[in-house]
CSV table of C-alpha atoms in Angstrom, one decimal:
chain,number,residue,atom,x,y,z
A,155,MET,CA,0.0,0.0,0.0
A,156,PRO,CA,1.6,3.4,-1.0
A,157,LEU,CA,2.3,6.0,1.6
A,158,SER,CA,-0.2,8.4,0.0
A,159,SER,CA,-3.0,6.1,1.2
A,160,PHE,CA,-2.3,7.2,4.8
A,161,SER,CA,-4.3,10.4,5.2
A,162,ILE,CA,-6.7,11.9,7.6
A,163,ARG,CA,-9.5,10.7,5.4
A,164,LEU,CA,-8.9,7.1,6.6
A,165,ALA,CA,-11.2,7.7,9.6
A,166,LEU,CA,-13.0,4.4,9.2
A,167,ALA,CA,-9.9,2.2,8.4
A,168,SER,CA,-9.4,-0.5,11.0
A,169,LEU,CA,-6.5,-2.8,11.6
A,170,LEU,CA,-6.3,-6.0,13.6
A,171,TYR,CA,-3.4,-6.5,16.0
A,172,ALA,CA,-2.1,-9.2,18.3
A,173,GLY,CA,-0.3,-8.9,21.6
A,174,THR,CA,-0.7,-6.7,24.7
A,175,ALA,CA,2.9,-5.6,25.3
A,176,ALA,CA,3.3,-2.0,26.3
A,177,TYR,CA,4.6,0.5,23.7
A,178,ALA,CA,7.9,1.0,25.6
A,179,ALA,CA,8.7,-2.7,25.3
A,180,GLU,CA,7.2,-3.6,21.9
A,181,LEU,CA,4.9,-2.0,19.4
A,182,PRO,CA,1.5,-3.6,18.7
A,183,ALA,CA,1.6,-5.8,15.6
A,184,ALA,CA,-0.6,-3.3,13.7
A,185,LEU,CA,1.8,-0.5,14.3
A,186,LYS,CA,4.7,-2.7,13.2
A,187,ALA,CA,2.8,-3.5,10.0
A,188,LEU,CA,2.3,0.2,9.4
A,189,GLU,CA,6.0,0.9,10.0
A,190,GLU,CA,6.9,-1.8,7.5
A,191,GLN,CA,4.7,0.0,4.9
A,192,GLY,CA,6.6,3.2,5.5
A,193,LEU,CA,4.7,5.0,8.3
A,194,SER,CA,6.8,6.4,11.1
A,195,VAL,CA,5.4,5.8,14.6
A,196,VAL,CA,6.6,8.3,17.1
A,197,GLY,CA,4.9,7.4,20.4
A,198,GLU,CA,1.8,7.6,22.6
A,199,PHE,CA,-0.3,10.6,23.5
A,200,ASP,CA,-3.5,11.3,25.4
A,201,ALA,CA,-6.5,11.3,23.2
A,202,PRO,CA,-10.1,12.6,23.8
A,203,GLY,CA,-12.7,10.1,24.8
A,204,GLY,CA,-10.4,8.0,27.0
A,205,LEU,CA,-8.8,6.3,23.9
A,206,LYS,CA,-5.2,5.2,23.9
A,207,ALA,CA,-3.5,6.7,20.9
A,208,TRP,CA,-0.2,6.8,19.0
A,209,GLY,CA,1.2,9.6,17.0
A,210,ALA,CA,2.7,8.8,13.6
A,211,TYR,CA,3.6,10.6,10.3
A,212,SER,CA,4.0,10.2,6.6
A,213,GLY,CA,5.9,12.9,4.8
A,214,ASN,CA,4.9,16.1,6.7
A,215,GLN,CA,1.5,14.8,7.7
A,216,ALA,CA,0.8,13.9,11.4
A,217,LEU,CA,-1.6,11.0,11.9
A,218,ALA,CA,-3.4,9.7,15.0
A,219,ILE,CA,-3.8,5.9,15.5
A,220,TYR,CA,-6.4,5.0,18.0
A,221,LYS,CA,-6.8,1.8,20.0
A,222,LEU,CA,-10.4,0.8,20.3
A,223,PRO,CA,-12.0,-0.2,23.6
A,224,ASP,CA,-12.2,-3.9,22.7
A,225,GLY,CA,-8.4,-4.1,22.7
A,226,GLN,CA,-8.4,-6.0,19.4
A,227,HIS,CA,-8.7,-3.2,16.8
A,228,MET,CA,-7.0,0.1,15.9
A,229,MET,CA,-8.1,3.0,13.7
A,230,VAL,CA,-6.2,5.5,11.7
A,231,GLY,CA,-7.7,8.8,10.9
A,232,THR,CA,-9.9,11.7,12.0
A,233,MET,CA,-12.0,12.0,15.2
A,234,ILE,CA,-15.3,13.8,14.9
A,235,ASP,CA,-17.3,15.5,17.7
A,236,ALA,CA,-21.0,15.7,18.2
A,237,LYS,CA,-21.2,18.7,15.9
A,238,GLY,CA,-19.5,16.8,13.1
A,239,GLU,CA,-16.3,18.8,13.4
A,240,GLU,CA,-12.8,17.4,13.4
A,241,VAL,CA,-11.2,17.0,16.8
A,242,ARG,CA,-7.4,17.4,16.4
A,243,PRO,CA,-5.8,16.2,19.7
A,244,ALA,CA,-3.3,18.8,21.0
A,245,GLY,CA,-1.0,16.1,22.0
A,246,LEU,CA,-0.6,14.8,18.5
A,247,ASP,CA,1.1,17.9,17.0
A,248,LYS,CA,3.1,18.4,20.2
A,249,LEU,CA,4.5,14.9,19.9
A,250,VAL,CA,4.9,14.5,16.2
A,251,GLN,CA,5.6,17.9,14.6
A,252,PRO,CA,9.1,18.3,16.1
A,253,VAL,CA,10.0,14.9,14.8
A,254,ILE,CA,8.7,15.6,11.3
A,255,ALA,CA,10.7,18.9,11.2
A,256,LYS,CA,13.9,17.2,12.4
A,257,ASP,CA,13.5,14.3,9.9
A,258,MET,CA,12.7,16.4,6.8
A,259,LEU,CA,15.2,19.2,7.5
A,260,GLY,CA,17.9,16.7,8.2
A,261,LYS,CA,17.3,15.0,4.9
A,262,LEU,CA,17.2,18.3,3.0
A,263,GLU,CA,20.4,19.5,4.7
A,264,LYS,CA,22.2,16.4,3.5
A,265,SER,CA,20.9,16.8,-0.1
A,266,ARG,CA,22.9,18.6,-2.8
A,267,TRP,CA,21.8,22.2,-2.9
A,268,ILE,CA,22.9,25.6,-4.1
A,269,LYS,CA,22.9,28.4,-1.6
A,270,ASP,CA,21.3,31.7,-2.6
A,271,GLY,CA,21.4,34.3,0.3
A,272,GLU,CA,23.1,35.0,3.6
A,273,ASP,CA,23.9,32.4,6.2
A,274,THR,CA,22.5,34.8,8.8
A,275,ALA,CA,19.0,34.8,7.1
A,276,PRO,CA,16.3,34.0,9.7
A,277,ARG,CA,14.4,31.8,7.3
A,278,ILE,CA,15.7,29.1,5.1
A,279,VAL,CA,13.6,27.9,2.2
A,280,TYR,CA,14.5,24.7,0.3
A,281,VAL,CA,13.2,24.7,-3.3
A,282,PHE,CA,13.3,21.8,-5.7
A,283,THR,CA,14.5,23.5,-8.9
A,284,ASP,CA,14.6,22.2,-12.5
A,285,PRO,CA,16.6,24.4,-14.9
A,286,ASN,CA,14.0,24.0,-17.6
A,287,CYS,CA,11.2,25.1,-15.4
A,288,PRO,CA,10.1,28.8,-16.2
A,289,TYR,CA,8.2,28.9,-13.0
A,290,CYS,CA,11.3,28.1,-11.0
A,291,MET,CA,12.9,31.2,-12.6
A,292,GLN,CA,9.8,33.3,-11.7
A,293,PHE,CA,10.1,32.0,-8.1
A,294,TRP,CA,13.8,33.0,-8.1
A,295,GLN,CA,12.9,36.5,-9.2
A,296,MET,CA,10.0,36.7,-6.8
A,297,ALA,CA,12.4,35.9,-3.9
A,298,ARG,CA,14.9,38.7,-4.7
A,299,PRO,CA,13.6,41.3,-2.2
A,300,TRP,CA,13.8,38.8,0.7
A,301,VAL,CA,17.1,37.3,-0.4
A,302,GLU,CA,18.8,40.6,-1.0
A,303,SER,CA,17.6,42.1,2.2
A,304,GLY,CA,19.1,39.2,4.2
A,305,LYS,CA,15.7,37.9,5.4
A,306,VAL,CA,15.7,34.6,3.4
A,307,GLN,CA,18.2,32.1,2.2
A,308,LEU,CA,17.1,29.9,-0.7
A,309,ARG,CA,18.6,26.5,-1.0
A,310,HIS,CA,18.0,25.2,-4.5
A,311,VAL,CA,17.8,21.4,-4.5
A,312,MET,CA,18.5,20.7,-8.1
A,313,VAL,CA,16.6,18.1,-10.0
A,314,GLY,CA,16.3,17.0,-13.7
A,315,ILE,CA,12.7,15.9,-14.2
A,316,LEU,CA,11.0,18.1,-16.9
A,317,ALA,CA,13.0,17.3,-20.0
A,318,PRO,CA,15.9,15.1,-21.2
A,319,SER,CA,18.2,18.2,-21.0
A,320,SER,CA,17.2,19.0,-17.4
A,321,SER,CA,19.7,16.7,-15.8
A,322,LEU,CA,22.4,17.9,-18.2
A,323,LYS,CA,21.7,21.5,-17.3
A,324,SER,CA,21.5,20.8,-13.6
A,325,ALA,CA,24.8,19.0,-13.9
A,326,ALA,CA,26.4,22.0,-15.6
A,327,ILE,CA,25.2,24.4,-12.9
A,328,LEU,CA,26.4,22.1,-10.1
A,329,ALA,CA,29.7,21.5,-11.8
A,330,ALA,CA,30.4,25.2,-12.3
A,331,ASP,CA,33.2,26.9,-10.3
A,332,ASN,CA,30.5,29.1,-8.7
A,333,PRO,CA,27.2,27.2,-8.8
A,334,THR,CA,25.3,30.1,-7.2
A,335,GLN,CA,26.5,32.5,-9.9
A,336,ALA,CA,25.8,29.9,-12.6
A,337,LEU,CA,22.2,29.5,-11.3
A,338,ASN,CA,21.6,33.2,-11.0
A,339,GLU,CA,22.9,33.9,-14.6
A,340,HIS,CA,20.8,31.0,-15.9
A,341,SER,CA,17.7,32.3,-14.1
A,342,LEU,CA,18.1,35.8,-15.5
A,343,ALA,CA,18.7,34.5,-19.0
A,344,MET,CA,15.6,32.2,-18.8
A,345,LEU,CA,13.4,35.1,-17.7
A,346,LYS,CA,14.3,37.0,-20.9
A,347,ASP,CA,14.2,34.0,-23.2
A,348,ARG,CA,13.1,30.5,-22.3
A,349,SER,CA,15.3,29.1,-24.9
A,350,ALA,CA,18.4,30.8,-23.3
A,351,GLY,CA,20.3,29.8,-20.2
A,352,ILE,CA,23.1,27.5,-19.4
A,353,LYS,CA,24.3,24.9,-21.9
A,354,GLY,CA,24.0,21.4,-20.6
A,355,LEU,CA,26.9,19.1,-20.2
A,356,ASP,CA,27.4,16.3,-22.8
A,357,SER,CA,26.9,13.8,-20.1
A,358,VAL,CA,26.2,13.8,-16.3
A,359,PRO,CA,29.1,12.8,-14.1
A,360,SER,CA,28.4,9.8,-12.0
A,361,ASP,CA,28.6,11.7,-8.7
A,362,ILE,CA,26.2,14.4,-9.8
A,363,GLU,CA,23.9,11.8,-11.3
A,364,ALA,CA,23.7,10.1,-7.9
A,365,ASP,CA,23.0,13.4,-6.1
A,366,LEU,CA,20.3,14.3,-8.6
A,367,THR,CA,18.7,10.9,-8.1
A,368,ARG,CA,18.7,11.4,-4.3
A,369,ASN,CA,17.2,14.8,-4.7
A,370,GLU,CA,14.4,13.5,-7.0
A,371,ASP,CA,13.7,10.6,-4.6
A,372,LEU,CA,13.2,13.1,-1.8
A,373,MET,CA,10.9,15.2,-3.8
A,374,MET,CA,8.8,12.2,-5.0
A,375,GLY,CA,8.8,10.6,-1.5
A,376,TRP,CA,7.1,13.7,-0.2
A,377,ASP,CA,4.5,13.6,-3.0
A,378,LEU,CA,5.8,16.8,-4.6
A,379,ARG,CA,5.0,16.4,-8.2
A,380,ALA,CA,5.8,19.8,-9.7
A,381,THR,CA,8.6,22.5,-9.6
A,382,PRO,CA,9.2,24.8,-8.0
A,383,ALA,CA,8.4,22.9,-4.7
A,384,MET,CA,9.3,24.7,-1.5
A,385,ILE,CA,9.8,23.4,2.0
A,386,TRP,CA,10.4,25.6,5.0
A,387,GLN,CA,9.9,25.7,8.8
A,388,ASP,CA,7.3,28.3,10.0
A,389,GLU,CA,7.4,30.5,13.1
A,390,GLN,CA,5.7,27.7,15.1
A,391,GLY,CA,8.3,25.1,14.0
A,392,ARG,CA,6.0,23.3,11.7
A,393,ILE,CA,7.1,22.1,8.3
A,394,GLN,CA,5.3,23.8,5.4
A,395,MET,CA,5.2,22.8,1.7
A,396,GLN,CA,4.1,24.7,-1.4
A,397,THR,CA,4.3,24.2,-5.1
A,398,GLY,CA,4.0,26.8,-7.8
A,399,ALA,CA,5.2,30.4,-8.0
A,400,SER,CA,2.2,32.7,-8.0
A,401,PRO,CA,2.9,36.1,-6.3
A,402,ASP,CA,0.1,35.6,-3.8
A,403,ILE,CA,2.1,33.0,-1.9
A,404,SER,CA,5.2,35.2,-1.4
A,405,GLU,CA,4.6,36.3,2.2
A,406,ARG,CA,3.4,32.8,3.1
A,407,VAL,CA,6.7,31.3,1.9
A,408,PHE,CA,9.2,34.1,2.7
A,409,GLY,CA,7.5,35.9,5.6
A,410,PRO,CA,6.7,39.7,5.9
A,411,ARG,CA,8.9,42.1,3.9
């Protein structure tokens, strides 16, 4: 079962499990099964209605897993109150969101990216960038006021997914003596003429090919299917994700001017 099937809409999904060992000693079999399918189980938290619950996540989505009173079944999904409104347990986000942030930011930090902006910038925005993507160049331009004022540092996680030449162009940018300058010059050229920009390498060096593959695996693993795709940590420490480059999302991504 793919990870995307784990969503808050699975309110009625139930899972059998065996064993009564405490979480600290051994996870219930259903939770082990979910972990084997790619879900990350973090720990227990207090849930409304006297239910025992575990917090888990897939990508940047926190999920609640509830143990039913019969002790034989568990449910993954959304709890609804008498008004038909979603009840989101406070303990869930408190438990899971810091783990999500540490996991995703740790993976992004280890990816191959190009820095654009000051190291002292209070906000870091990772952006999956394809050199053939005109919207990536629009996003680069949109970010200039925040980057140049020192408020935001962009970290371009280069990918090559839009066209056969994308990997060759990404490789050329990454292999440049100054990758930041190469990306900036490419972005400016593309904004003037989409057929312009950096010339791709004849072939992708093996080390860069491996890095691009890892970057693309990260992107697809988080169900990000278009570029530019941005990931950042907001003021509350929660991971946020956004795709597209429309001007109306600028303050959401970059913060106030």
